[in-house]
Tab-separated table of C-alpha atoms in Angstrom:
chain	number	residue	atom	x	y	z
M	1	MET	CA	4.641	28.973	10.882
M	2	SER	CA	5.290	27.168	14.160
M	3	ALA	CA	7.965	24.657	14.478
M	4	PRO	CA	7.135	20.922	14.326
M	5	ARG	CA	6.197	19.784	17.727
M	6	PRO	CA	7.674	16.649	19.490
M	7	VAL	CA	4.983	14.191	20.203
M	8	PRO	CA	5.362	12.900	23.781
M	9	ARG	CA	4.726	9.267	24.516
M	10	VAL	CA	1.323	8.770	26.307
M	11	LEU	CA	1.660	5.882	28.882
M	12	GLY	CA	-2.056	4.918	28.769
M	13	LEU	CA	-1.143	1.826	26.657
M	14	ALA	CA	2.199	0.968	28.111
M	15	LEU	CA	1.794	-2.790	28.468
M	16	LEU	CA	3.950	-5.801	27.582
M	17	PHE	CA	2.458	-8.405	25.216
M	18	GLY	CA	3.578	-11.898	24.592
M	19	PHE	CA	2.477	-14.605	22.152
M	20	GLY	CA	0.802	-17.795	23.021
M	21	GLY	CA	-6.840	-7.861	-27.407
M	22	LEU	CA	-4.495	-5.403	-29.230
M	23	VAL	CA	-0.721	-5.987	-29.504
M	24	ALA	CA	0.512	-5.159	-25.931
M	25	CYS	CA	4.142	-4.537	-25.038
M	26	ALA	CA	4.261	-1.383	-22.848
M	27	PRO	CA	7.802	-0.387	-23.095
M	28	THR	CA	7.751	-0.101	-26.863
M	29	ILE	CA	4.667	2.247	-26.787
M	30	ARG	CA	5.668	5.934	-26.105
M	31	THR	CA	2.329	7.676	-25.619
M	32	PRO	CA	2.282	11.196	-24.328
M	33	LEU	CA	0.222	10.896	-21.035
M	34	LYS	CA	-1.806	14.081	-21.622
M	35	GLN	CA	-3.450	12.217	-24.528
M	36	ALA	CA	-5.863	9.374	-24.090
M	37	LEU	CA	-4.188	6.082	-23.331
M	38	PRO	CA	-4.461	3.152	-25.796
M	39	SER	CA	-5.962	0.139	-23.975
M	40	VAL	CA	-5.445	-3.461	-24.670
M	41	THR	CA	-6.962	-6.570	-23.445
M	42	GLY	CA	-3.852	-8.291	-22.342
M	43	ASP	CA	-0.858	-9.684	-24.219
M	44	ASN	CA	-1.386	-13.324	-25.006
M	45	ALA	CA	2.302	-13.703	-25.454
M	46	VAL	CA	2.636	-13.204	-21.720
M	47	ALA	CA	2.822	-16.612	-19.887
M	48	ALA	CA	-0.469	-17.661	-18.216
M	49	GLY	CA	-0.250	-16.420	-14.534
M	50	PRO	CA	-1.112	-18.334	-11.431
M	51	CYS	CA	-4.753	-19.067	-10.448
M	52	LEU	CA	-6.101	-18.704	-6.921
M	53	GLY	CA	-7.481	-21.701	-5.055
M	54	GLU	CA	-10.418	-21.863	-2.731
M	55	PRO	CA	-9.791	-19.519	0.163
M	56	ALA	CA	-9.251	-20.492	3.788
M	57	ARG	CA	-11.391	-18.378	6.068
M	58	LEU	CA	-10.186	-17.049	9.485
M	59	ASP	CA	-12.384	-15.095	11.768
M	60	LEU	CA	-11.232	-11.452	12.678
M	61	GLY	CA	-13.941	-10.606	15.241
M	62	GLY	CA	-14.669	-7.365	13.372
M	63	PRO	CA	-14.235	-5.417	10.257
M	64	ALA	CA	-10.593	-4.878	9.210
M	65	VAL	CA	-9.306	-1.419	8.244
M	66	GLY	CA	-5.847	-2.465	7.310
M	67	GLY	CA	-3.150	-5.148	7.369
M	68	ALA	CA	0.672	-5.023	7.644
M	69	LEU	CA	3.388	-7.689	7.079
M	70	ALA	CA	5.886	-8.118	9.740
M	71	ASP	CA	7.975	-10.810	11.363
M	72	LEU	CA	5.980	-10.794	14.668
M	73	ASP	CA	7.660	-13.668	16.341
M	74	GLY	CA	11.337	-13.073	15.222
M	75	ASN	CA	11.776	-16.319	13.206
M	76	GLY	CA	12.588	-14.604	10.036
M	77	VAL	CA	9.244	-15.352	8.316
M	78	ALA	CA	6.819	-12.592	7.472
M	79	ASP	CA	3.502	-12.774	9.435
M	80	LEU	CA	0.287	-10.645	9.329
M	81	ALA	CA	-1.050	-8.010	11.721
M	82	VAL	CA	-4.575	-6.772	11.092
M	83	ALA	CA	-6.183	-3.675	12.588
M	84	VAL	CA	-9.836	-4.487	13.445
M	85	THR	CA	-12.556	-2.243	14.793
M	86	GLY	CA	-15.028	-3.162	17.474
M	87	PRO	CA	-17.213	-1.813	20.277
M	88	GLY	CA	-15.359	0.763	22.366
M	89	GLY	CA	-12.249	0.749	20.227
M	90	GLY	CA	-10.474	-2.049	18.372
M	91	SER	CA	-7.543	-4.392	18.325
M	92	ALA	CA	-4.495	-5.578	16.486
M	93	VAL	CA	-4.950	-9.254	15.486
M	94	PHE	CA	-1.802	-11.200	14.894
M	95	PHE	CA	-1.601	-14.177	12.493
M	96	LEU	CA	1.629	-16.262	12.486
M	97	HIS	CA	2.834	-17.662	9.100
M	98	ASP	CA	4.451	-21.086	8.747
M	99	GLY	CA	6.359	-20.009	5.614
M	100	GLN	CA	4.230	-22.396	3.435
M	101	GLY	CA	1.053	-20.311	3.252
M	102	GLY	CA	-0.515	-21.515	6.555
M	103	LEU	CA	-1.830	-18.962	9.098
M	104	LYS	CA	-2.682	-19.250	12.734
M	105	GLN	CA	-4.158	-16.547	14.941
M	106	SER	CA	-1.767	-15.950	17.893
M	107	MET	CA	-2.972	-13.069	19.939
M	108	ARG	CA	-5.227	-9.931	19.978
M	109	VAL	CA	-3.852	-6.730	21.282
M	110	PRO	CA	-6.514	-4.262	22.370
M	111	ILE	CA	-6.509	-0.632	21.192
M	112	PRO	CA	-8.590	1.805	23.346
M	113	GLN	CA	-9.537	3.889	20.299
M	114	THR	CA	-10.970	3.088	16.859
M	115	PRO	CA	-8.042	1.995	14.643
M	116	THR	CA	-7.851	3.557	11.039
M	117	ALA	CA	-4.604	2.270	9.520
M	118	ILE	CA	-1.605	-0.040	10.357
M	119	ALA	CA	1.970	-0.210	9.163
M	120	ALA	CA	5.166	-2.041	10.064
M	121	GLY	CA	8.889	-1.249	10.157
M	122	ASP	CA	11.975	-1.101	12.377
M	123	PHE	CA	11.478	2.306	14.003
M	124	ASN	CA	14.160	1.877	16.829
M	125	ALA	CA	16.902	0.316	14.528
M	126	ASP	CA	17.153	-2.893	16.648
M	127	GLY	CA	16.546	-5.302	13.754
M	128	LEU	CA	13.058	-6.244	14.853
M	129	ASP	CA	9.826	-5.284	13.119
M	130	ASP	CA	7.629	-2.814	15.121
M	131	LEU	CA	4.040	-1.853	14.401
M	132	VAL	CA	2.258	1.489	14.259
M	133	ILE	CA	-1.461	1.857	14.395
M	134	ALA	CA	-3.346	5.074	13.619
M	135	ALA	CA	-6.577	5.650	15.640
M	136	ASP	CA	-9.430	8.055	16.009
M	137	ASP	CA	-11.337	9.856	18.722
M	138	PRO	CA	-9.039	11.427	19.508
M	139	PRO	CA	-6.399	11.224	16.741
M	140	ALA	CA	-3.393	9.185	17.805
M	141	LEU	CA	-0.584	6.850	16.672
M	142	HIS	CA	-0.097	3.736	18.739
M	143	VAL	CA	3.415	2.346	18.546
M	144	LEU	CA	4.240	-1.264	19.339
M	145	LEU	CA	8.072	-1.716	19.590
M	146	ALA	CA	9.082	-5.389	19.300
M	147	ARG	CA	11.220	-6.798	22.184
M	148	GLY	CA	11.812	-10.193	20.555
M	149	ARG	CA	10.194	-13.496	21.069
M	150	GLY	CA	6.779	-12.092	20.225
M	151	GLU	CA	6.763	-9.449	22.803
M	152	PHE	CA	5.937	-5.777	22.360
M	153	ILE	CA	6.044	-2.601	24.463
M	154	ALA	CA	3.231	-0.207	23.523
M	155	GLY	CA	2.703	3.447	23.777
M	156	ALA	CA	0.744	6.152	22.039
M	157	THR	CA	1.347	9.646	20.682
M	158	PRO	CA	-1.378	12.263	19.966
M	159	LEU	CA	-1.828	13.706	16.480
M	160	ARG	CA	-3.402	16.742	15.043
M	161	ALA	CA	-5.495	14.764	12.511
M	162	THR	CA	-6.669	11.253	12.051
M	163	PRO	CA	-4.695	9.290	9.481
M	164	SER	CA	-6.723	7.082	7.036
M	165	ALA	CA	-3.459	5.462	5.678
M	166	LEU	CA	0.184	5.167	6.520
M	167	TRP	CA	3.335	4.552	4.427
M	168	VAL	CA	6.757	3.638	5.860
M	169	ALA	CA	9.755	5.305	4.230
M	170	LYS	CA	12.809	7.387	4.650
M	171	LEU	CA	11.512	10.925	3.945
M	172	ASP	CA	14.567	12.875	5.162
M	173	ARG	CA	18.179	12.326	4.726
M	174	ASN	CA	18.908	10.336	7.872
M	175	ASP	CA	18.836	6.604	8.316
M	176	SER	CA	15.798	6.472	10.532
M	177	LEU	CA	12.412	5.273	9.298
M	178	ASP	CA	9.543	7.781	8.944
M	179	LEU	CA	5.885	7.701	8.188
M	180	LEU	CA	3.695	9.488	5.743
M	181	ALA	CA	0.110	9.816	6.975
M	182	LEU	CA	-2.862	10.627	4.733
M	183	GLU	CA	-5.404	12.552	6.566
M	184	ALA	CA	-9.017	11.335	6.842
M	185	GLY	CA	-10.771	12.901	3.936
M	186	GLY	CA	-7.863	12.563	1.583
M	187	LYS	CA	-7.093	16.211	1.231
M	188	ALA	CA	-3.555	16.371	2.843
M	189	VAL	CA	-0.667	14.428	4.062
M	190	ARG	CA	1.653	14.988	6.993
M	191	SER	CA	5.111	13.473	7.572
M	192	LEU	CA	5.913	11.797	10.916
M	193	LEU	CA	9.688	11.851	11.231
M	194	GLY	CA	11.371	9.150	13.237
M	195	ASP	CA	14.312	9.607	15.563
M	196	GLY	CA	15.653	6.016	15.311
M	197	ARG	CA	14.623	5.307	18.912
M	198	GLY	CA	10.895	4.647	18.304
M	199	GLU	CA	9.756	8.259	18.772
M	200	LEU	CA	7.987	10.235	16.002
M	201	THR	CA	7.643	13.943	15.468
M	202	GLU	CA	4.973	15.650	13.422
M	203	GLY	CA	6.407	17.343	10.383
M	204	LYS	CA	4.862	19.691	7.920
M	205	ARG	CA	1.317	19.230	6.405
M	206	ARG	CA	0.976	19.336	2.643
M	207	GLY	CA	-2.360	19.903	0.890
M	208	LEU	CA	-2.927	17.686	-2.057
M	209	PRO	CA	-3.881	18.774	-5.497
M	210	ALA	CA	-6.985	16.485	-5.650
M	211	THR	CA	-8.958	14.509	-3.036
M	212	THR	CA	-7.210	11.142	-2.827
M	213	LEU	CA	-8.296	7.652	-1.767
M	214	PRO	CA	-5.887	5.778	0.584
M	215	ALA	CA	-5.111	3.339	-2.257
M	216	ALA	CA	-4.388	6.097	-4.792
M	217	LEU	CA	-1.173	7.586	-3.303
M	218	THR	CA	2.432	6.246	-3.289
M	219	LEU	CA	5.995	7.379	-2.813
M	220	VAL	CA	8.363	7.221	-5.824
M	221	ASP	CA	11.635	8.812	-6.779
M	222	ALA	CA	10.132	10.185	-9.912
M	223	ASP	CA	12.899	12.735	-10.683
M	224	ARG	CA	15.670	10.375	-9.660
M	225	ASP	CA	17.462	12.701	-7.269
M	226	GLY	CA	17.631	10.220	-4.391
M	227	VAL	CA	14.596	11.768	-2.542
M	228	LEU	CA	11.173	10.230	-2.480
M	229	ASP	CA	8.412	12.232	-4.132
M	230	LEU	CA	4.714	12.017	-3.768
M	231	ALA	CA	2.612	10.456	-6.609
M	232	VAL	CA	-1.064	11.225	-6.291
M	233	LEU	CA	-3.902	9.776	-8.274
M	234	GLY	CA	-7.039	11.879	-8.160
M	235	ASP	CA	-9.961	13.155	-10.158
M	236	SER	CA	-9.827	16.632	-11.668
M	237	ARG	CA	-12.959	17.630	-13.457
M	238	ARG	CA	-13.634	14.468	-15.679
M	239	GLU	CA	-10.106	13.415	-15.743
M	240	ALA	CA	-8.079	10.956	-13.537
M	241	ALA	CA	-4.513	12.273	-13.328
M	242	VAL	CA	-1.237	11.317	-11.569
M	243	GLN	CA	0.453	14.437	-10.121
M	244	PHE	CA	3.946	14.383	-8.749
M	245	ILE	CA	4.824	16.532	-5.751
M	246	ARG	CA	8.693	16.853	-5.171
M	247	GLY	CA	10.099	15.866	-1.822
M	248	ASP	CA	12.537	18.344	-0.327
M	249	GLY	CA	14.798	15.852	1.452
M	250	ARG	CA	13.777	17.144	4.967
M	251	GLY	CA	10.519	15.276	5.275
M	252	ALA	CA	8.257	17.740	3.509
M	253	PHE	CA	6.906	18.024	-0.044
M	254	ASP	CA	6.767	21.392	-1.953
M	255	LYS	CA	5.521	21.944	-5.479
M	256	VAL	CA	3.653	19.823	-8.094
M	257	VAL	CA	6.241	19.273	-10.805
M	258	GLN	CA	4.131	17.296	-13.252
M	259	LYS	CA	0.744	16.196	-14.013
M	260	ARG	CA	-0.112	13.108	-16.306
M	261	VAL	CA	-3.721	12.181	-17.299
M	262	VAL	CA	-4.350	8.477	-17.283
M	263	GLY	CA	-7.997	8.218	-17.744
M	264	SER	CA	-11.124	8.797	-15.656
M	265	GLY	CA	-12.239	7.592	-12.244
M	266	ALA	CA	-9.246	7.300	-9.962
M	267	ARG	CA	-8.947	4.100	-7.893
M	268	ALA	CA	-5.532	2.981	-6.898
M	269	LEU	CA	-1.899	3.778	-7.646
M	270	LEU	CA	1.081	1.458	-7.258
M	271	GLY	CA	4.801	2.165	-7.362
M	272	ALA	CA	6.932	-0.837	-8.536
M	273	GLN	CA	9.600	-1.667	-11.038
M	274	VAL	CA	7.223	-3.649	-13.223
M	275	ALA	CA	9.609	-2.930	-16.260
M	276	GLY	CA	12.549	-4.737	-14.693
M	277	ASP	CA	14.837	-1.660	-14.811
M	278	GLU	CA	16.024	0.824	-12.304
M	279	GLY	CA	13.070	3.231	-12.911
M	280	HIS	CA	10.389	4.019	-10.608
M	281	ASP	CA	7.390	2.772	-12.581
M	282	LEU	CA	3.747	3.233	-11.681
M	283	VAL	CA	0.472	1.277	-12.243
M	284	ALA	CA	-2.660	3.478	-12.061
M	285	LEU	CA	-5.994	1.797	-11.735
M	286	VAL	CA	-9.028	3.790	-13.183
M	287	ASP	CA	-12.546	3.217	-14.185
M	288	GLY	CA	-11.892	3.858	-17.773
M	289	ALA	CA	-9.456	5.160	-20.360
M	290	GLY	CA	-11.568	8.298	-20.693
M	291	PRO	CA	-14.903	9.874	-19.748
M	292	GLY	CA	-17.795	7.632	-20.500
M	293	SER	CA	-15.652	4.509	-20.861
M	294	GLY	CA	-17.111	1.625	-19.011
M	295	SER	CA	-13.989	-0.690	-18.871
M	296	PRO	CA	-11.620	-0.461	-16.108
M	297	VAL	CA	-8.041	0.054	-17.052
M	298	ALA	CA	-4.583	-0.585	-15.519
M	299	ALA	CA	-2.445	2.280	-16.888
M	300	VAL	CA	1.211	1.255	-16.722
M	301	LEU	CA	3.678	4.163	-16.516
M	302	VAL	CA	7.184	3.108	-17.280
M	303	ASN	CA	9.903	5.503	-15.918
M	304	HIS	CA	12.826	6.016	-18.400
M	305	ALA	CA	14.406	9.154	-17.004
M	306	PRO	CA	13.711	11.812	-14.472
M	307	LEU	CA	9.959	12.704	-14.831
M	308	GLU	CA	9.851	10.864	-18.244
M	309	TYR	CA	7.252	8.308	-18.556
M	310	SER	CA	5.614	6.154	-21.380
M	311	ALA	CA	2.325	4.535	-20.907
M	312	VAL	CA	-0.102	1.963	-22.090
M	313	GLY	CA	-3.328	0.780	-20.573
M	314	TYR	CA	-4.649	-2.779	-20.116
M	315	PHE	CA	-8.332	-3.679	-19.570
M	316	VAL	CA	-8.731	-5.298	-16.181
M	317	PRO	CA	-11.656	-6.856	-14.334
M	318	GLY	CA	-13.792	-4.427	-12.345
M	319	PRO	CA	-15.178	-2.956	-10.253
M	320	LEU	CA	-11.731	-1.747	-8.998
M	321	GLY	CA	-10.850	-1.640	-5.359
M	322	ASP	CA	-7.502	-2.103	-3.662
M	323	ALA	CA	-4.499	-3.510	-5.528
M	324	THR	CA	-0.899	-4.620	-4.945
M	325	VAL	CA	2.019	-6.209	-6.940
M	326	ALA	CA	3.875	-9.393	-6.065
M	327	ASP	CA	5.801	-12.238	-7.747
M	328	LEU	CA	3.049	-14.826	-7.154
M	329	ASP	CA	4.565	-17.612	-9.445
M	330	LEU	CA	8.310	-16.838	-8.491
M	331	ASP	CA	9.343	-16.392	-11.992
M	332	GLY	CA	11.055	-12.989	-11.185
M	333	ASP	CA	8.292	-10.927	-12.706
M	334	LEU	CA	5.795	-8.850	-10.687
M	335	ASP	CA	2.067	-9.755	-11.132
M	336	LEU	CA	-0.815	-7.289	-10.444
M	337	VAL	CA	-3.375	-8.460	-7.726
M	338	THR	CA	-6.607	-6.552	-7.452
M	339	ALA	CA	-9.575	-6.800	-5.184
M	340	ALA	CA	-13.129	-5.942	-6.422
M	341	ALA	CA	-14.604	-2.824	-4.847
M	342	ASP	CA	-17.760	-4.705	-4.047
M	343	GLY	CA	-15.871	-7.390	-2.287
M	344	GLY	CA	-16.895	-9.999	-4.696
M	345	ALA	CA	-13.603	-11.250	-6.270
M	346	VAL	CA	-9.921	-11.201	-6.165
M	347	HIS	CA	-8.077	-10.947	-9.735
M	348	VAL	CA	-4.542	-11.809	-10.697
M	349	VAL	CA	-2.989	-10.204	-13.757
M	350	PRO	CA	0.384	-11.765	-14.857
M	351	GLY	CA	3.257	-9.485	-15.632
M	352	ASP	CA	6.059	-10.065	-18.093
M	353	GLY	CA	8.768	-8.148	-16.304
M	354	ARG	CA	8.903	-5.486	-19.253
M	355	GLY	CA	5.675	-3.479	-18.229
M	356	GLY	CA	3.305	-5.789	-19.973
M	357	PHE	CA	0.437	-7.731	-18.492
M	358	GLY	CA	-1.439	-10.777	-19.817
M	359	PRO	CA	-5.096	-11.871	-19.365
M	360	ALA	CA	-6.553	-11.898	-15.836
M	361	GLN	CA	-7.438	-14.789	-13.812
M	362	SER	CA	-10.306	-14.329	-11.310
M	363	ARG	CA	-11.599	-16.070	-8.110
M	364	ARG	CA	-14.935	-15.146	-6.855
M	365	ALA	CA	-16.141	-15.861	-3.274
M	366	ALA	CA	-18.751	-14.543	-0.985
M	367	GLY	CA	-17.804	-12.147	1.777
M	368	LEU	CA	-14.518	-10.908	0.548
M	369	GLY	CA	-13.058	-7.556	1.509
M	370	ALA	CA	-11.940	-4.797	-0.850
M	371	SER	CA	-8.370	-4.745	0.509
M	372	VAL	CA	-5.625	-7.210	-0.589
M	373	VAL	CA	-2.008	-7.943	0.407
M	374	VAL	CA	0.292	-10.762	-0.535
M	375	LEU	CA	2.107	-12.892	2.085
M	376	PRO	CA	5.518	-13.867	0.571
M	377	GLY	CA	7.202	-17.232	0.871
M	378	SER	CA	7.963	-20.369	-0.979
M	379	ARG	CA	4.130	-20.525	-1.569
M	380	PRO	CA	2.948	-16.848	-1.832
M	381	THR	CA	-0.496	-16.434	-0.379
M	382	VAL	CA	-3.087	-13.670	-1.375
M	383	LEU	CA	-5.046	-12.198	1.561
M	384	SER	CA	-8.290	-10.415	1.333
M	385	PHE	CA	-10.032	-8.462	4.006
M	386	GLY	CA	-11.861	-5.137	4.544
M	387	SER	CA	-14.448	-3.029	6.328
M	388	THR	CA	-17.401	-4.987	4.819
M	389	SER	CA	-16.031	-8.374	6.078
M	390	GLN	CA	-15.227	-9.852	9.397
M	391	GLN	CA	-13.084	-12.607	7.944
M	392	LEU	CA	-9.627	-12.912	6.518
M	393	HIS	CA	-9.627	-14.920	3.298
M	394	ALA	CA	-6.299	-16.586	2.408
M	395	PHE	CA	-5.870	-17.734	-1.224
M	396	GLY	CA	-3.289	-20.331	-2.029
M	397	LEU	CA	-2.117	-20.710	-5.587
M	398	ALA	CA	-3.517	-23.358	-7.833
M	399	ARG	CA	-2.813	-24.689	-11.320
M	400	CYS	CA	-5.040	-22.847	-13.773
M	401	GLY	CA	-7.795	-25.195	-15.093
M	402	GLY	CA	-7.082	-27.729	-12.432
C-alpha cells in the first residue's frame, strides 16, 4: 500500500474575497437492538415543542447541495454558507445572520467546478471559521481560509474521488481539524488529515459495510476510548442496521465492532447527547420498525457504556429525508427536526432530555428542499434547502395554535 500523498494547493482559485401512543420513556426501556424495536407515538408527558411559523424565502440562484454554519464576518454570530450548483460550475452563497433569525445575502463566491458538499471549521488554527467545498469534474476540495472582516483566500486541492458529504472532526491524536469524506455512491469514506495550517492530506480509504446515504453516517465515540468511531446506517437484506467501525486514532478506521438492527429502510443517522448524559447517543431514522411496516420511526439509541445501547422507537412523520437536532425552544433539551424527502414539509419533534420525544408538529409549504439545518441564536431558525429547490426557506418559531 502506498503512503498517503500530500495534496498540493492548486492556484487556479487563489483570489481574495470581501463582503459587501404507548408509554414512552426511552431510558427505562432496555431492548436488545437485534430484536424488533417497540414503537411509540410520542410521549404526551413531554412538553409541547415549538411550532414553525410561515417561512421567509430567499433566492439561491440554483439548487443547493449543502449548507454550513460559520461566522463569516467575524462578529461572533453564526452565519450560513450554501453550496449551489449552476451552469459551468457553482458557487458558495453567503447569508449573514443578525442574531435574531434575520438573514441577508452578502456575496456569491464562484466555484469553477460543480460543488457536491460544504463544511466549516478552523483549519489553520487562527480562531476564524474557514470553509471547505467538495467539487466534481475533476474531484477537488476548495479551501476558503478566513482572513477576518469577511475576507477569504481560496485555493483547491485535487482528490482521488468526489465526496458527496463532509464531516469536520479530529480524527487523529493531534489538535488539528480533519475531514471525513463520504465518496459519491456511498460505498467508502476517506480521511483528509489537517496540518493546522490549512493544508489537508489524503488518508486511508475505508470501504463501508453497506451503501450509505450522506445523511446516514456520523461520528461517535461508541466505545468511549477517546477516539471517534464511524456509525453507519445502511440496508442489509431487508434490515436497516447501525454498524460501528472503530477509529484507530491515526485518522483511519479498521474493523466493524458491532451491528445493531434498528428497523427497515435506512434514511438518516444523528449523533447527539439526547439523553442528557455523557454518552454518545444516536437517533436513527428508518422507514419502519420492520419489513413491511409503513410507519416511519425514529429509533433512539441511548449509550450507557462502551458499545452498550438501549433503544426505543418513536413514530415520526414521513416521508423521511434529512434531519438534525437542536434546542429550538431553549429549554436545555435537544429537539429533532426532520425534512420530508419529497420537499413538502418540515417537522419538529420535541425532546425531553432523557431520550424521549413527544408528538410532532409539522409545517407544510411548497417548494421546500429535503435538507435542513438550524441556525442558533436567541431566536433559533430552521433552514430548509435542497437539490429540488432554488430557494432557501427560513422558519422562525411561533406559538403552537397561534
